[in-house]
Amino acid sequence: MNNLHLSLLKIYFALYISAIIIGIIFISKTLNKYNQRIAIMKRVGSYTEWAKENRMLLFFAKLFDYAAVFCLTGFIFLSIAKTSNDISILIGLLFPFLFISIALHLILYLRLPKNQN
């Protein structure tokens, strides 16, 4: 009976890891499409109007982008300096900032005009 639980646990773990990998691939492809469509909108000249309509979402998406980068660089620098402060809080803040930023960019992707390719 114990071997059965262990094999089920291995199967669940493999499914969990594969779901995470598929999710990361989907999100990265969607964000690449988002960046490509933004670049097209900037070339065409329709980005400014769209950015004005979604000004707050863009602001908070960029804010959380910069906050995540700040937490990561702070963690790296403080780890190199080997300070005695509790620097693990920066990693604890990194992932929520990163996930909120990704969510905001995905919302902005859904708000892109449909007529742009």
mmCIF file of C-alpha atoms in Angstrom:
data_model
loop_
_atom_site.group_PDB
_atom_site.id
_atom_site.type_symbol
_atom_site.label_atom_id
_atom_site.label_comp_id
_atom_site.label_asym_id
_atom_site.label_seq_id
_atom_site.Cartn_x
_atom_site.Cartn_y
_atom_site.Cartn_z
ATOM 1 C CA MET A 1 0.000 0.000 0.000
ATOM 2 C CA ASN A 2 2.866 2.356 0.735
ATOM 3 C CA ASN A 3 4.341 1.842 -2.749
ATOM 4 C CA LEU A 4 0.996 2.717 -4.284
ATOM 5 C CA HIS A 5 0.894 6.038 -2.408
ATOM 6 C CA LEU A 6 4.468 6.775 -3.406
ATOM 7 C CA SER A 7 3.792 6.100 -7.082
ATOM 8 C CA LEU A 8 0.620 8.226 -6.964
ATOM 9 C CA LEU A 9 2.603 11.000 -5.335
ATOM 10 C CA LYS A 10 5.187 10.817 -8.133
ATOM 11 C CA ILE A 11 2.428 10.992 -10.751
ATOM 12 C CA TYR A 12 0.817 13.996 -9.050
ATOM 13 C CA PHE A 13 4.169 15.714 -8.778
ATOM 14 C CA ALA A 14 4.887 15.111 -12.485
ATOM 15 C CA LEU A 15 1.452 16.482 -13.415
ATOM 16 C CA TYR A 16 2.003 19.509 -11.174
ATOM 17 C CA ILE A 17 5.400 20.281 -12.711
ATOM 18 C CA SER A 18 4.096 19.793 -16.254
ATOM 19 C CA ALA A 19 1.146 22.112 -15.542
ATOM 20 C CA ILE A 20 3.544 24.780 -14.270
ATOM 21 C CA ILE A 21 5.751 24.412 -17.355
ATOM 22 C CA ILE A 22 2.765 24.602 -19.718
ATOM 23 C CA GLY A 23 1.496 27.684 -17.855
ATOM 24 C CA ILE A 24 4.869 29.403 -18.111
ATOM 25 C CA ILE A 25 5.074 28.634 -21.831
ATOM 26 C CA PHE A 26 1.533 29.958 -22.409
ATOM 27 C CA ILE A 27 2.173 33.145 -20.447
ATOM 28 C CA SER A 28 5.509 33.812 -22.166
ATOM 29 C CA LYS A 29 3.965 33.330 -25.631
ATOM 30 C CA THR A 30 1.074 35.621 -24.725
ATOM 31 C CA LEU A 31 3.421 38.303 -23.394
ATOM 32 C CA ASN A 32 5.531 38.027 -26.567
ATOM 33 C CA LYS A 33 2.394 38.586 -28.667
ATOM 34 C CA TYR A 34 1.524 41.536 -26.418
ATOM 35 C CA ASN A 35 4.960 43.102 -26.951
ATOM 36 C CA GLN A 36 4.765 42.524 -30.717
ATOM 37 C CA ARG A 37 1.338 44.123 -30.962
ATOM 38 C CA ILE A 38 2.507 47.079 -28.853
ATOM 39 C CA ALA A 39 5.460 47.528 -31.218
ATOM 40 C CA ILE A 40 3.099 47.454 -34.218
ATOM 41 C CA MET A 41 0.813 49.988 -32.539
ATOM 42 C CA LYS A 42 3.785 52.279 -31.902
ATOM 43 C CA ARG A 43 4.824 52.081 -35.558
ATOM 44 C CA VAL A 44 1.303 52.759 -36.787
ATOM 45 C CA GLY A 45 0.754 55.550 -34.276
ATOM 46 C CA SER A 46 -2.267 54.175 -32.433
ATOM 47 C CA TYR A 47 -0.359 53.389 -29.233
ATOM 48 C CA THR A 48 -0.673 56.886 -27.748
ATOM 49 C CA GLU A 49 -4.450 56.879 -27.808
ATOM 50 C CA TRP A 50 -4.631 53.334 -26.414
ATOM 51 C CA ALA A 51 -2.129 54.237 -23.679
ATOM 52 C CA LYS A 52 -4.241 57.224 -22.652
ATOM 53 C CA GLU A 53 -7.297 54.989 -22.329
ATOM 54 C CA ASN A 54 -5.383 52.453 -20.200
ATOM 55 C CA ARG A 55 -3.141 54.896 -18.372
ATOM 56 C CA MET A 56 -3.718 53.547 -14.849
ATOM 57 C CA LEU A 57 -3.235 49.900 -15.794
ATOM 58 C CA LEU A 58 -0.032 50.744 -17.657
ATOM 59 C CA PHE A 59 1.229 52.767 -14.711
ATOM 60 C CA PHE A 60 0.624 49.996 -12.194
ATOM 61 C CA ALA A 61 1.996 47.307 -14.530
ATOM 62 C CA LYS A 62 5.236 49.257 -14.917
ATOM 63 C CA LEU A 63 5.314 50.049 -11.196
ATOM 64 C CA PHE A 64 5.082 46.371 -10.280
ATOM 65 C CA ASP A 65 7.683 45.538 -12.962
ATOM 66 C CA TYR A 66 10.130 47.967 -11.388
ATOM 67 C CA ALA A 67 9.281 46.835 -7.857
ATOM 68 C CA ALA A 68 10.023 43.216 -8.793
ATOM 69 C CA VAL A 69 13.323 44.191 -10.411
ATOM 70 C CA PHE A 70 14.212 46.292 -7.365
ATOM 71 C CA CYS A 71 13.529 43.358 -5.021
ATOM 72 C CA LEU A 72 15.613 40.987 -7.116
ATOM 73 C CA THR A 73 18.585 43.345 -7.441
ATOM 74 C CA GLY A 74 18.366 44.233 -3.761
ATOM 75 C CA PHE A 75 18.419 40.558 -2.859
ATOM 76 C CA ILE A 76 21.421 39.937 -5.115
ATOM 77 C CA PHE A 77 23.405 42.902 -3.814
ATOM 78 C CA LEU A 78 22.628 42.192 -0.176
ATOM 79 C CA SER A 79 23.515 38.528 -0.663
ATOM 80 C CA ILE A 80 26.860 39.488 -2.163
ATOM 81 C CA ALA A 81 27.500 41.934 0.677
ATOM 82 C CA LYS A 82 26.499 39.200 3.166
ATOM 83 C CA THR A 83 24.600 41.530 5.419
ATOM 84 C CA SER A 84 23.130 40.134 8.596
ATOM 85 C CA ASN A 85 19.725 41.662 7.855
ATOM 86 C CA ASP A 86 16.848 39.385 6.933
ATOM 87 C CA ILE A 87 17.000 39.699 3.160
ATOM 88 C CA SER A 88 14.639 36.817 2.458
ATOM 89 C CA ILE A 89 11.766 39.306 2.665
ATOM 90 C CA LEU A 90 12.903 40.666 -0.700
ATOM 91 C CA ILE A 91 12.353 37.258 -2.304
ATOM 92 C CA GLY A 92 9.035 37.056 -0.476
ATOM 93 C CA LEU A 93 8.042 40.346 -2.098
ATOM 94 C CA LEU A 94 9.485 39.503 -5.520
ATOM 95 C CA PHE A 95 6.973 36.828 -6.480
ATOM 96 C CA PRO A 96 3.788 38.725 -5.560
ATOM 97 C CA PHE A 97 5.061 41.807 -7.414
ATOM 98 C CA LEU A 98 5.954 39.638 -10.401
ATOM 99 C CA PHE A 99 2.608 37.839 -10.458
ATOM 100 C CA ILE A 100 0.644 41.085 -10.143
ATOM 101 C CA SER A 101 2.699 42.583 -12.973
ATOM 102 C CA ILE A 102 2.055 39.570 -15.199
ATOM 103 C CA ALA A 103 -1.665 39.708 -14.418
ATOM 104 C CA LEU A 104 -1.824 43.414 -15.281
ATOM 105 C CA HIS A 105 0.029 42.870 -18.560
ATOM 106 C CA LEU A 106 -2.361 40.039 -19.449
ATOM 107 C CA ILE A 107 -5.322 42.343 -18.743
ATOM 108 C CA LEU A 108 -3.716 44.965 -20.977
ATOM 109 C CA TYR A 109 -3.255 42.312 -23.666
ATOM 110 C CA LEU A 110 -6.983 41.636 -23.565
ATOM 111 C CA ARG A 111 -7.667 45.358 -23.904
ATOM 112 C CA LEU A 112 -5.625 45.722 -27.111
ATOM 113 C CA PRO A 113 -7.660 46.742 -30.143
ATOM 114 C CA LYS A 114 -8.882 43.753 -32.137
ATOM 115 C CA ASN A 115 -8.118 45.234 -35.550
ATOM 116 C CA GLN A 116 -4.342 45.220 -34.938
ATOM 117 C CA ASN A 117 -2.390 42.056 -35.853
#
